[in-house]
Coordinates of C-alpha atoms in Angstrom, one line a residue:
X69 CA 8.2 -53.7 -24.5
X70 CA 8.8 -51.2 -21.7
X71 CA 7.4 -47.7 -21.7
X72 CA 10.3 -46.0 -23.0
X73 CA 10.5 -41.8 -22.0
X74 CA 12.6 -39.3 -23.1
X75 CA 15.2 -37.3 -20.1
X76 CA 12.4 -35.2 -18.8
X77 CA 10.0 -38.4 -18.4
X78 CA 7.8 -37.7 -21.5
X79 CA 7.2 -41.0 -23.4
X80 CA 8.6 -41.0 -27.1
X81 CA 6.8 -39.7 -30.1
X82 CA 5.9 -42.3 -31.9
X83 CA 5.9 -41.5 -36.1
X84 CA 4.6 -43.6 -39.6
X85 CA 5.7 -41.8 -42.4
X86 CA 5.7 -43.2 -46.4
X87 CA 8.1 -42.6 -48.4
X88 CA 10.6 -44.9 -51.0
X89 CA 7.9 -47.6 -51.8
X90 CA 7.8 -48.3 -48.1
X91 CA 6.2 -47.0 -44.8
X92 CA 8.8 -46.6 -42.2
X93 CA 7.7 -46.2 -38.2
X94 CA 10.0 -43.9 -35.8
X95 CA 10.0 -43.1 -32.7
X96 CA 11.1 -39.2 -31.9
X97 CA 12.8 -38.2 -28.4
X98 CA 14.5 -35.2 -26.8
X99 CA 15.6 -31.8 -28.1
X100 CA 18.7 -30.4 -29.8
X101 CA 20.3 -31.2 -33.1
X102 CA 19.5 -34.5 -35.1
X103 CA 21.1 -37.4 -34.0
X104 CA 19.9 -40.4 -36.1
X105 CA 20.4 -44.0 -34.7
X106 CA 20.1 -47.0 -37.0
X107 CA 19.6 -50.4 -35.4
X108 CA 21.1 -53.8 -36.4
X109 CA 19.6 -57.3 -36.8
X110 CA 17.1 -58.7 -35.6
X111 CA 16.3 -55.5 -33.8
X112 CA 14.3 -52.5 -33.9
X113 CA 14.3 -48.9 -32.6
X114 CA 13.6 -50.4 -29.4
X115 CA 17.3 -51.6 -29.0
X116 CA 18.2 -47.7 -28.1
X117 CA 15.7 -47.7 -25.6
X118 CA 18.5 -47.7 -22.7
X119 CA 20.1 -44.7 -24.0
X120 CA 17.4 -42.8 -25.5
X121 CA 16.8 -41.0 -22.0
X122 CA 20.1 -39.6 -21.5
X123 CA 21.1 -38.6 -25.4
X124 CA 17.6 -37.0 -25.4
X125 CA 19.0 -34.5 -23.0
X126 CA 21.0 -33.6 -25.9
X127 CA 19.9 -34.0 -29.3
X128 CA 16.5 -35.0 -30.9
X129 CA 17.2 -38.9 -31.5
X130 CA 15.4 -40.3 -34.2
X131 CA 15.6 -43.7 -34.0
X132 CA 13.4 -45.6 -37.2
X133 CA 13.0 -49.4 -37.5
X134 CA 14.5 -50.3 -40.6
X135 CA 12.5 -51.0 -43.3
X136 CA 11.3 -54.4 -43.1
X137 CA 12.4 -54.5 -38.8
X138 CA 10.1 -53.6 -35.9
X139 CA 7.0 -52.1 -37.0
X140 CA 7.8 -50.9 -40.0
X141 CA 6.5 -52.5 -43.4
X142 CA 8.2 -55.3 -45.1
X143 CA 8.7 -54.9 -48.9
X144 CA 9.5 -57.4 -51.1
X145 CA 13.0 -55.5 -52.3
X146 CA 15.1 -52.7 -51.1
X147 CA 17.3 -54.2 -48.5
X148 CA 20.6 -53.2 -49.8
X149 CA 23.0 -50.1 -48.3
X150 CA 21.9 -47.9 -51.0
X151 CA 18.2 -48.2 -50.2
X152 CA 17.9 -48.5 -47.0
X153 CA 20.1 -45.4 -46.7
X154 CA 17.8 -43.5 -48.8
X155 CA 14.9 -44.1 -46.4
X156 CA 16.6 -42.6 -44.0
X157 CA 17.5 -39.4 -45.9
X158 CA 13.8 -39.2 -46.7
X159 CA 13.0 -39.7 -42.9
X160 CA 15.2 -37.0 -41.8
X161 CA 14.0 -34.5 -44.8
X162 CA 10.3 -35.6 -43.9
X163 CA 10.9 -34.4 -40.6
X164 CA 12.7 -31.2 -41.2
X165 CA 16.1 -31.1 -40.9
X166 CA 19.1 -30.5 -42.6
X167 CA 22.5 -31.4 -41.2
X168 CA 22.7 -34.3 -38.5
X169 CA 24.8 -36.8 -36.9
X170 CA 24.2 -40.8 -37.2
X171 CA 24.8 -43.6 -35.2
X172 CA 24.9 -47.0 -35.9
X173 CA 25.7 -50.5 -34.7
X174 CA 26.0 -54.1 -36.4
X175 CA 24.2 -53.8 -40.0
X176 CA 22.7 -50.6 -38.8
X177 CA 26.3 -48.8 -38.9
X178 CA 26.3 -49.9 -42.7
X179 CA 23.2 -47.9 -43.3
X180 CA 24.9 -45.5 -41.3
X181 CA 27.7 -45.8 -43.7
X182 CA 25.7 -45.4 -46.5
X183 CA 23.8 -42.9 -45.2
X184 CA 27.2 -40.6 -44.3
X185 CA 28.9 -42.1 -48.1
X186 CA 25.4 -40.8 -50.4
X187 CA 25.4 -37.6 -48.3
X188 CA 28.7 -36.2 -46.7
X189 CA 26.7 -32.7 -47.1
X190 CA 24.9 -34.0 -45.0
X191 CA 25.9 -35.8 -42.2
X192 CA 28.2 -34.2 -39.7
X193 CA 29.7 -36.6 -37.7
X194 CA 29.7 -40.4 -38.2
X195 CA 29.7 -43.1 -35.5
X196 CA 30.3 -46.7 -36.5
X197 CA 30.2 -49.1 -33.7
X198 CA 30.5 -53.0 -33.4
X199 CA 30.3 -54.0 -37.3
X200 CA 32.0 -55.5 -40.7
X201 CA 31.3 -53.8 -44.1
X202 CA 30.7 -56.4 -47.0
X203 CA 33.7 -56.3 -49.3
X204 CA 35.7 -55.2 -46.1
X205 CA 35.5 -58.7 -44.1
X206 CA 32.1 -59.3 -43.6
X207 CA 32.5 -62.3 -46.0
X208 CA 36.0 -63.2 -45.0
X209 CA 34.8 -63.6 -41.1
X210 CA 32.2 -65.8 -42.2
X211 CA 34.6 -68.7 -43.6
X212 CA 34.9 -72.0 -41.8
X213 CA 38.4 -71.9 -41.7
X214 CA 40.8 -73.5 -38.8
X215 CA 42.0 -69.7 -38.3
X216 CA 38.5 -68.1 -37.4
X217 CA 37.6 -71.1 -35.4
X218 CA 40.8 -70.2 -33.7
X219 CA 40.8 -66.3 -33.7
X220 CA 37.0 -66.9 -32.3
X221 CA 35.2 -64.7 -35.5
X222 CA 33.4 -67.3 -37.6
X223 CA 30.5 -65.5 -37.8
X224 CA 28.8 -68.6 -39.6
X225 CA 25.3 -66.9 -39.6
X226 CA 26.1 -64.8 -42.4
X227 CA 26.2 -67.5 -44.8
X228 CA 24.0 -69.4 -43.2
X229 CA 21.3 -66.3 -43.8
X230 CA 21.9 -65.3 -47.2
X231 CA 20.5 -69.0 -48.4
X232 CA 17.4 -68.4 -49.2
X233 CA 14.2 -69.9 -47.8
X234 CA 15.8 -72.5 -45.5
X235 CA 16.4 -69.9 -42.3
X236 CA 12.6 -68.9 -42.7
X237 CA 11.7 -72.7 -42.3
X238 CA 13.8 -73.6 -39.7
X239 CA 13.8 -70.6 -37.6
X240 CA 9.8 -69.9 -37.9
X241 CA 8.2 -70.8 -35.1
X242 CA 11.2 -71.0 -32.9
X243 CA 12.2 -66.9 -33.2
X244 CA 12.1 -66.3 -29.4
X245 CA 14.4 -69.2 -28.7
X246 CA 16.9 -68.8 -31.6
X247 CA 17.2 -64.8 -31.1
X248 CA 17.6 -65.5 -27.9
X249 CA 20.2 -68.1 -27.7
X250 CA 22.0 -66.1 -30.7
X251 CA 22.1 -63.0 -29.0
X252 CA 23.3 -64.1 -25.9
X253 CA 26.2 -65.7 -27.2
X254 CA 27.5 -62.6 -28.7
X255 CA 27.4 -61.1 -25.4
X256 CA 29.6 -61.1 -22.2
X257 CA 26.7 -60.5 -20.4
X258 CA 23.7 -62.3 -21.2
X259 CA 21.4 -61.1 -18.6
X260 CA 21.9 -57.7 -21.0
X261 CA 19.4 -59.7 -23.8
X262 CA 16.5 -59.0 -21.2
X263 CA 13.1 -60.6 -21.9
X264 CA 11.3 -57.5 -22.9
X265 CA 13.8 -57.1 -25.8
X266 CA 13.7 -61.3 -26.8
X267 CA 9.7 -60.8 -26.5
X268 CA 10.0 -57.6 -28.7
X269 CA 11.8 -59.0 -31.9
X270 CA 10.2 -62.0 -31.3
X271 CA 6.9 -60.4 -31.9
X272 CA 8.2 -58.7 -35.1
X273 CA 10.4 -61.6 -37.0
X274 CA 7.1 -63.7 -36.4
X275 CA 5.1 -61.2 -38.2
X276 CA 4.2 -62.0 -42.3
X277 CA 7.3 -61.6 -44.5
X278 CA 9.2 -60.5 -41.2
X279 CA 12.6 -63.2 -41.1
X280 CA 12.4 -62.5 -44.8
X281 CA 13.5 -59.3 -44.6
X282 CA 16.1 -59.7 -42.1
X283 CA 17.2 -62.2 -44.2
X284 CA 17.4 -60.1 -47.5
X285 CA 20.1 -57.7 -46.0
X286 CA 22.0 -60.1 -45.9
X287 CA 21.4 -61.2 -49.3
X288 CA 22.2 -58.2 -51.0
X289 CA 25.7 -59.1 -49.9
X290 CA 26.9 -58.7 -53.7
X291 CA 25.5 -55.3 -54.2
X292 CA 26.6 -53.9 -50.9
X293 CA 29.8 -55.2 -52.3
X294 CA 30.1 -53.2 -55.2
X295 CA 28.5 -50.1 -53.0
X296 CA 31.3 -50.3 -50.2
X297 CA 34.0 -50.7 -53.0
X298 CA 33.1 -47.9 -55.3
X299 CA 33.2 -45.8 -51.8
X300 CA 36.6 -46.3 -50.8
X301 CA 37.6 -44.5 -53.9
X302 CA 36.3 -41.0 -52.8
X303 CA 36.4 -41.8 -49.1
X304 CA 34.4 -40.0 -46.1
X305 CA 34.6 -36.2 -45.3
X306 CA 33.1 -36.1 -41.8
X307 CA 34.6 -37.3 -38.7
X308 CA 34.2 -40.8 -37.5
X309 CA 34.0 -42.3 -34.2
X310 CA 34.2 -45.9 -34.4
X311 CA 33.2 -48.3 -31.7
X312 CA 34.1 -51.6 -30.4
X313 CA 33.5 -54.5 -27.7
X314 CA 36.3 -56.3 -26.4
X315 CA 34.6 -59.5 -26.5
X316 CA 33.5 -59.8 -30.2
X317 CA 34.6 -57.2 -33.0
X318 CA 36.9 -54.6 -30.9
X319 CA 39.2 -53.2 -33.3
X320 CA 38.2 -54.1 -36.6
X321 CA 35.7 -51.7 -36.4
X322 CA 38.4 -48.7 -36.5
X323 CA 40.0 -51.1 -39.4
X324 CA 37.0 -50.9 -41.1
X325 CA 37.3 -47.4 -41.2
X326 CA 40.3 -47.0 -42.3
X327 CA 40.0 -47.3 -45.3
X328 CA 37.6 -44.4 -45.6
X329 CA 39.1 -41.8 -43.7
X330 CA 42.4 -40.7 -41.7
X331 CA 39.7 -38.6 -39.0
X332 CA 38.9 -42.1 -37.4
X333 CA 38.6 -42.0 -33.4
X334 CA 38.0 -45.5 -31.4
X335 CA 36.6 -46.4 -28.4
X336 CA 36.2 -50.2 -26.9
X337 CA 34.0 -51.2 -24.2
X338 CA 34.3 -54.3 -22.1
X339 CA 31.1 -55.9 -23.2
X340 CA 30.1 -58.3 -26.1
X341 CA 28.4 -57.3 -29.6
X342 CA 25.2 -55.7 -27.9
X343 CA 26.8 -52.3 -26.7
X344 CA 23.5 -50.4 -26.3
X345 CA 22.5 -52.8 -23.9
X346 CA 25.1 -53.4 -22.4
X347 CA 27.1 -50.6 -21.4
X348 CA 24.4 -48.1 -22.5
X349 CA 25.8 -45.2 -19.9
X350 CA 29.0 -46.0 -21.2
X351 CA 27.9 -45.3 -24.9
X352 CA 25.4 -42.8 -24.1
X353 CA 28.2 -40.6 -22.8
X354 CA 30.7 -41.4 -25.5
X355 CA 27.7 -40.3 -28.1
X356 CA 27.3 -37.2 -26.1
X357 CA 30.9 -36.2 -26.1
X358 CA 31.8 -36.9 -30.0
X359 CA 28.6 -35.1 -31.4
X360 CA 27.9 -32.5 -28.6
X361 CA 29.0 -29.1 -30.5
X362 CA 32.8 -28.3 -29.7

């Protein structure tokens, strides 16, 4: 892991705090209003890394490893929207604040979701970027099917990851090589899935219980369902920008969206799945300009 400092070259805060039968670590950068970024599997805070400098110029980004991710602790339960998204209302109250934006990307934009869905009070802007709700095609992009083949979107690891116990036995062991190899191939540019970041969630997936727990978000596929479902309903409040890479999701996040809210803006990037990394001036501007004060 590089040294990673905030836009006036002081190194991050790191933070441990308990809270919600779990002990969540943070790191804490910049000044400003709250801008909370949620990272996505098998990540950890240290996906932001890239951007962290220049949205610290900004806001204070508080970026958390998800419970179970990075350094934080690994529960047995509790990987579902609802949860997860309560961590990070008990973060952001632990560490004074009221009102803030959130950002996230892949499964981190459904806690975002969750987060911005439990507490619209809350949450003043929303960005979702690169990612597929359950009950809103995150199931139906995982089929085999002679369409997805075709269309390029069979995103086999999601079933592949919600059986239990077999991932943990044929991945452990192996974590640098299959992130690795995984990653990159969701990428346009692989040189983007730099070592330090392959060596990082490496380190952390290897840990006790730690491909458990990415492995439980995505087996809590049936109560996210039910989650995402009894949202549409009463839709989202707060603007939303939704983000996409030309060369995996692009649109659909928008889609996703949709059917949340008629304040939905979109952006797409020519990159792959891993926008942080790669296009993170790109993204760190776009962040700026949508949650910057009007």
């Amino acid at each position: 892991m590089l040294e990673v400092k905030d836009f006036a070259g002081a190194p991050v805060t790191h933070g441990r705090v308990s809270l919600n039968g779990t002990r969540i670590h943070y790191v804490v950068a910049g000044q400003g209003e709250p801008l909370v970024l949620l990272h996505g599997v098998p990540k950890s805070w240290y996906y932001w890394h890239r951007v962290i400098p220049m949205l610290s110029e900004h806001f204070t980004v508080i970026a958390p490893d998800i419970r179970g991710f990075g350094d934080s602790f690994r529960p047995q339960s509790g990987y579902d929207m609802e949860t997860v998204s309560e961590d990070i209302i008990q973060l952001v109250d632990h560490l004074g604040f009221d009102k803030f934006g959130v950002v996230g990307e892949d499964w981190g934009a459904c806690f975002a979701f969750a987060v911005a869905a439990r507490y619209p009070e809350r949450v003043t802007k929303l960005s979702f970027g690169e990612s597929l709700l359950p009950g809103f095609g995150l199931e139906d992009w995982s089929h085999l099917s002679p369409e997805n083949r075709a269309l390029g979107r069979f995103l086999w690891h999601v079933s592949f990851f919600h059986v239990p116990d077999f991932p943990e036995m044929l991945i452990s062991g192996k974590e640098a090589a299959f992130w690795s190899t995984w990653m990159k191939n969701e990428t346009y540019d692989p040189a983007a899935i730099t070592d330090d970041c392959v060596d990082e969630w490496a380190r952390t997936s290897s840990a006790p219980g730690g491909l458990r727990a990415i492995f439980s978000v995505y087996r809590a596929t049936w109560e996210n369902i039910k989650f995402t479902q009894s949202v549409q309903e009463k839709g989202l409040p707060m603007p939303i920008l939704t983000i996409g890479a030309e060369y995996f999701i692009a649109e659909e996040a928008r889609n996703q969206m949709q059917h949340f809210s008629s304040n939905v803006e979109y952006v797409g990037f020519d990159c792959g799945h891993s926008l942080a990394l790669e296009r993170p001036v790109e993204l760190a501007e776009t962040l700026i300009k949508f949650f910057s004060p009007a």
